[in-house]
Coordinates of C-alpha atoms in Angstrom, one line a residue:
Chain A
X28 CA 127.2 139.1 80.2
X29 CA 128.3 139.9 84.0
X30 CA 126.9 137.7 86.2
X31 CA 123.8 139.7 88.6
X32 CA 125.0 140.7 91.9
X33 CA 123.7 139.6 94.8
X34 CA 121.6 143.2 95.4
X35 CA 120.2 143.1 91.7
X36 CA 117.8 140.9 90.7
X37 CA 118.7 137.8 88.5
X38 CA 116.6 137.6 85.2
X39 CA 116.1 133.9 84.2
X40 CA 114.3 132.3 81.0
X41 CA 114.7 128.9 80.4
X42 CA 112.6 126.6 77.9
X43 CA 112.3 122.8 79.6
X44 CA 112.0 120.1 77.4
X45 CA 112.6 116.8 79.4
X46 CA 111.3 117.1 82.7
X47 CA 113.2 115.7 85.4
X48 CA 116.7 116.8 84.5
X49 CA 115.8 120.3 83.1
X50 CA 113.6 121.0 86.4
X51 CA 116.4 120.1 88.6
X52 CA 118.6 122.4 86.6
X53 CA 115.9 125.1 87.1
X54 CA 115.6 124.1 91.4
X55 CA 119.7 124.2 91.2
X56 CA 120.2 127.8 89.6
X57 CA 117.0 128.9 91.8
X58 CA 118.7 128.0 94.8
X59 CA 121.9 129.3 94.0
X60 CA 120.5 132.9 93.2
X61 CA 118.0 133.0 96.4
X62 CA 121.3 131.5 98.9
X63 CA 123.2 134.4 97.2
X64 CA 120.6 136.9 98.1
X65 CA 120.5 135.6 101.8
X66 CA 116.8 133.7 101.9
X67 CA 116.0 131.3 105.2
X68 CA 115.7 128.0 104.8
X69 CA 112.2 128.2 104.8
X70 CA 112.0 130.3 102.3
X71 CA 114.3 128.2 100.0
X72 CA 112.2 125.0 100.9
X73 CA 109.0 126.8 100.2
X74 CA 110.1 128.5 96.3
X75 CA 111.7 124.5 95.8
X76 CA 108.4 122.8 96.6
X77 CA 105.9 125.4 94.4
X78 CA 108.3 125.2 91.4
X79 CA 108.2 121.7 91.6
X80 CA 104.5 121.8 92.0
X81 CA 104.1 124.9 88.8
X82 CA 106.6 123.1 86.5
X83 CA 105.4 119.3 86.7
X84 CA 102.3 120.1 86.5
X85 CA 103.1 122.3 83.0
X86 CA 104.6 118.5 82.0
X87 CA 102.1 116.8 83.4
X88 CA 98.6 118.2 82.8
X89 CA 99.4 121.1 80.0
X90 CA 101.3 119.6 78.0
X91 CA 100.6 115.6 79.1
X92 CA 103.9 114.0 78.5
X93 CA 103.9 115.0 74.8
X94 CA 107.3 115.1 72.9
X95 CA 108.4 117.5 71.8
X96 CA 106.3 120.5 74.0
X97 CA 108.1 122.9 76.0
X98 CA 107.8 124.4 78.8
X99 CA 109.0 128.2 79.6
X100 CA 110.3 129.3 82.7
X101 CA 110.9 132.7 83.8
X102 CA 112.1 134.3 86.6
X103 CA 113.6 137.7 88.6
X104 CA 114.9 136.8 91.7
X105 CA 115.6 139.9 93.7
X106 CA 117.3 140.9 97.0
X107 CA 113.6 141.1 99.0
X108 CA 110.8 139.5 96.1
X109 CA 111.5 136.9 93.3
X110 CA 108.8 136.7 90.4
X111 CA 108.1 133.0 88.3
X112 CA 105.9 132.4 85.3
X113 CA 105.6 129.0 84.0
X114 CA 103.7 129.0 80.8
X115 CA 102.7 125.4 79.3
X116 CA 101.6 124.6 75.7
X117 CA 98.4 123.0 76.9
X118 CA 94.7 124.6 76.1
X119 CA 94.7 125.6 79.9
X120 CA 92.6 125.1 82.8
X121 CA 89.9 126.6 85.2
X122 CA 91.6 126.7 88.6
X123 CA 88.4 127.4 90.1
X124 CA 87.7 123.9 89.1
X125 CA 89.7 122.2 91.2
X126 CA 87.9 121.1 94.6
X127 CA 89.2 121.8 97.9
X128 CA 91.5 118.8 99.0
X129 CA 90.9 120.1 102.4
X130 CA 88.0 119.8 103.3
X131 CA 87.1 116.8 104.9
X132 CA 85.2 114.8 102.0
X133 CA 88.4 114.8 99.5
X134 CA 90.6 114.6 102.3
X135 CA 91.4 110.9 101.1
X136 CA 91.4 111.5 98.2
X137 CA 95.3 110.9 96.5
X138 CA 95.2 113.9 94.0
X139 CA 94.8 117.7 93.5
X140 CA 97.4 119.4 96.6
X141 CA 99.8 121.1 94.0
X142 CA 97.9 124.5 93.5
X143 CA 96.5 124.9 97.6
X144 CA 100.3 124.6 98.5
X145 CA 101.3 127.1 95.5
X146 CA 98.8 129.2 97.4
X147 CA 99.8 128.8 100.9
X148 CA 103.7 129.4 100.1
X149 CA 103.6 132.1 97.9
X150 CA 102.7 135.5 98.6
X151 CA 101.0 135.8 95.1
X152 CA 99.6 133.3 92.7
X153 CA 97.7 134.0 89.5
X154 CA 96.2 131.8 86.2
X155 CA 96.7 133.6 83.1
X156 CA 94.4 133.7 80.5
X157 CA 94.0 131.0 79.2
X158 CA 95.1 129.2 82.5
X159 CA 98.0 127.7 80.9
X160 CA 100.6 130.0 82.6
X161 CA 100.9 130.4 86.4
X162 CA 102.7 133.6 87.9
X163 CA 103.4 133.2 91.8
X164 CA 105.1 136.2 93.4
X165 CA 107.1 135.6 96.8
X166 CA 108.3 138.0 99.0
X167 CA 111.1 137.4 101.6
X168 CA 109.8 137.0 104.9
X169 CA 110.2 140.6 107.4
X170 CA 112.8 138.3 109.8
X171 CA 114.6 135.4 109.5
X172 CA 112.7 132.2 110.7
X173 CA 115.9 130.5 111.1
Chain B
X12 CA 115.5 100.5 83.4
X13 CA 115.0 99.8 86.8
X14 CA 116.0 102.2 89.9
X15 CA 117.9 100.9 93.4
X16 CA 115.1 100.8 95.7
X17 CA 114.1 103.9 97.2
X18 CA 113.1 102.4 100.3
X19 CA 114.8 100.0 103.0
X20 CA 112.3 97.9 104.9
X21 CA 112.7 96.2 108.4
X22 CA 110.8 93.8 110.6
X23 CA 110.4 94.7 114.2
X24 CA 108.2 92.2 115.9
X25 CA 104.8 93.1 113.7
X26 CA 105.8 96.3 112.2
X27 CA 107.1 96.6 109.2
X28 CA 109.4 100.0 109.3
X29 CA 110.3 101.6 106.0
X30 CA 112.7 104.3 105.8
X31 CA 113.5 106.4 102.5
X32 CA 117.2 106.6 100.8
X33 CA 116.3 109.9 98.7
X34 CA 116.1 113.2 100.7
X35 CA 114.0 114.5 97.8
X36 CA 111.2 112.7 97.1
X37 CA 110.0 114.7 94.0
X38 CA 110.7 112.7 91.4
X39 CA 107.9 110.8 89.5
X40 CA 109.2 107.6 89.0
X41 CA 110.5 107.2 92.5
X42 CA 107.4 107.8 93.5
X43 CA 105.4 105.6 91.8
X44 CA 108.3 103.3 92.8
X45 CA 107.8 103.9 96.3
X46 CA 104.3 103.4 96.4
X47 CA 104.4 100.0 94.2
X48 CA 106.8 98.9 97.0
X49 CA 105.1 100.3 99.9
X50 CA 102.0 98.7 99.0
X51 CA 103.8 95.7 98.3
X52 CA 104.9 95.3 101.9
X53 CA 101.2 96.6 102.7
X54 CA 100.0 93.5 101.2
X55 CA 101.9 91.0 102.8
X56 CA 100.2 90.9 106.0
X57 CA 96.4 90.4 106.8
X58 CA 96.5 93.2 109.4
X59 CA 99.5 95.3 108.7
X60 CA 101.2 97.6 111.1
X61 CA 103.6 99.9 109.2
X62 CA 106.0 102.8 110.2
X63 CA 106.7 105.1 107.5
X64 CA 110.0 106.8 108.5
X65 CA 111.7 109.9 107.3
X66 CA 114.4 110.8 108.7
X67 CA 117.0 112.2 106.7
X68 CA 113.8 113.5 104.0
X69 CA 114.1 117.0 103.5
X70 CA 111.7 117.6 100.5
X71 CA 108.5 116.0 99.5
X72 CA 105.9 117.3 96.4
X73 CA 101.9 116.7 96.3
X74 CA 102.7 113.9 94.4
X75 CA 104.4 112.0 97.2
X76 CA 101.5 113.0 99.6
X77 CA 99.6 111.0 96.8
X78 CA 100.7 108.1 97.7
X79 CA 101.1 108.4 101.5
X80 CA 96.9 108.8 101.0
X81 CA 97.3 106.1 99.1
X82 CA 99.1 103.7 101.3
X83 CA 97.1 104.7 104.0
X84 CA 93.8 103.8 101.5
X85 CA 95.3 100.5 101.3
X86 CA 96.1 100.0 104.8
X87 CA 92.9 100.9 106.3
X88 CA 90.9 98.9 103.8
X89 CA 92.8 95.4 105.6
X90 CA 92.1 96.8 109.2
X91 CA 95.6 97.6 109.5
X92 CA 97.6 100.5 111.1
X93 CA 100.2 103.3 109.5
X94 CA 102.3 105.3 111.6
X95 CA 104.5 108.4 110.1
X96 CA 107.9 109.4 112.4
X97 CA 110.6 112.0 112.4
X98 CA 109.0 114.5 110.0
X99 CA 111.2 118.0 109.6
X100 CA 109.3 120.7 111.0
X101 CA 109.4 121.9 106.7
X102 CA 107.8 118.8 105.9
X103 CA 105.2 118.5 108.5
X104 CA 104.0 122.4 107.8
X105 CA 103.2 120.8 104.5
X106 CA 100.9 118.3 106.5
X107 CA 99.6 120.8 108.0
X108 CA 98.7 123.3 105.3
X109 CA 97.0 120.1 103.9
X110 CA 95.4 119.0 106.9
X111 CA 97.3 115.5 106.6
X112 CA 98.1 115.7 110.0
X113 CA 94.6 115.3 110.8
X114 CA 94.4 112.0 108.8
X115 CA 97.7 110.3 109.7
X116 CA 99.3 109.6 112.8
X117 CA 102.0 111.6 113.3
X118 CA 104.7 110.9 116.1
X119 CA 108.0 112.3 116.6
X120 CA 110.7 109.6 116.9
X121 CA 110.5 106.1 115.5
X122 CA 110.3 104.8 119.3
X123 CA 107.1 106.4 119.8
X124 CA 105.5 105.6 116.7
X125 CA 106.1 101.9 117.6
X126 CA 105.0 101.6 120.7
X127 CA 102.0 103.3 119.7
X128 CA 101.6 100.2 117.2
X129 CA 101.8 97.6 120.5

């Protein structure tokens, strides 16, 4: 199959089963595709840090470290708006649940940033049902930032 | 097996001055190695003054923010002081978004940061 051009979107699936080498494999082709397709900086840095965020936390707290669970990525990275969907094997969760690591009581407190700065990089972020796949949406900015 | 350190440490008069060899502090193990070592230094001194550098970081995840908190925990528990320096503009939005900046002292060149630790 012909490689996508940099004015058509690039359709990825990928299934991760060891976490650190298969996410960087996943942050490598992501950056090649969204450098292709002319993102800022910014916008690189931003779609790095919320995929690290979306797929360690699949590891991590769906599927807790167990061998032999995947975890599917997806994406379609387009000239102006790039979709993701990581999907865990985990029972899912109740992002509602999670308490505000802003405010000033939990401000201390080490844990829980991942899905606030999922939120305040992407333009879209969404739990499916049953909260064990994420689907962030992020559109390129009007003007570079550079 | 064990990793090279991820972090070089200094003495400058009272402060102890860590800098970071990875640009990307993402991964897991290096940064539970970080913060074993941090703390580490933390420990060493009944009031410690520490400057956490990062120059030459270009990426950090929540997980890394962990352990800053963490370090800083540690820190204020023995009446000590941390100091953060020469944070990319990237990395310090990330502060901000958090409201980090409002917990940790924040200054733009190492020089600064030090002399704010006199």
């Amino acid at each position: 199959m012909a490689p996508a051009g940099p004015c058509e979107p690039l359709e990825l699936d990928i299934t991760l089963r060891e976490m650190r080498a298969d996410v960087e494999r996943v942050q490598t082709r992501v950056a090649d595709a969204l450098r292709e397709r002319c993102y800022d900086n910014d916008s690189m840095f931003a779609v790095r840090l919320c995929l690290e965020e979306a797929l360690v936390n699949a590891f991590r707290h769906g599927n807790r470290f167990e061998p032999g669970l995947v975890v599917k990525f997806q994406a379609s990275i387009g000239p102006e708006t790039c979709t993701f969907q990581v999907e865990d094997q985990g029972e899912g969760f109740d992002p509602g649940g999670v308490p505000d690591p802003t405010s000033d009581e939990n401000l201390e407190i080490p844990s829980g940033r991942g899905i606030m700065l999922m939120r305040a990089y992407m333009s879209e972020v969404e739990y499916l049902d049953p909260g064990n796949r994420i689907r962030m949406v992020f559109k390129k900015p009007a003007s570079g930032s550079d | 097996m064990p990793h090279a350190s991820p972090i070089r440490s200094s003495r400058v008069g009272e402060v102890t001055c860590v800098t970071f060899t990875e640009g990307r502090i993402t991964d897991e193990m290096v940064i539970h190695q970080i913060g074993q070592e941090v703390l580490k230094l933390v420990d060493a001194d009944a009031q410690p003054k520490v400057l956490l550098d990062f120059s030459g970081v270009e990426h950090l995840s929540s997980a890394a923010l962990g352990v800053l908190i963490s370090v800083n925990n540690r820190v204020k528990s023995r009446a000590g002081q941390l100091r953060l320096c020469s944070i990319s503009k990237q990395i310090f939005e990330v502060f901000h978004i958090t409201r980090l900046d409002k917990l940790f002292q924040i200054h733009a060149t190492a020089e600064q940061a030090k002399q704010s630790l006199a």
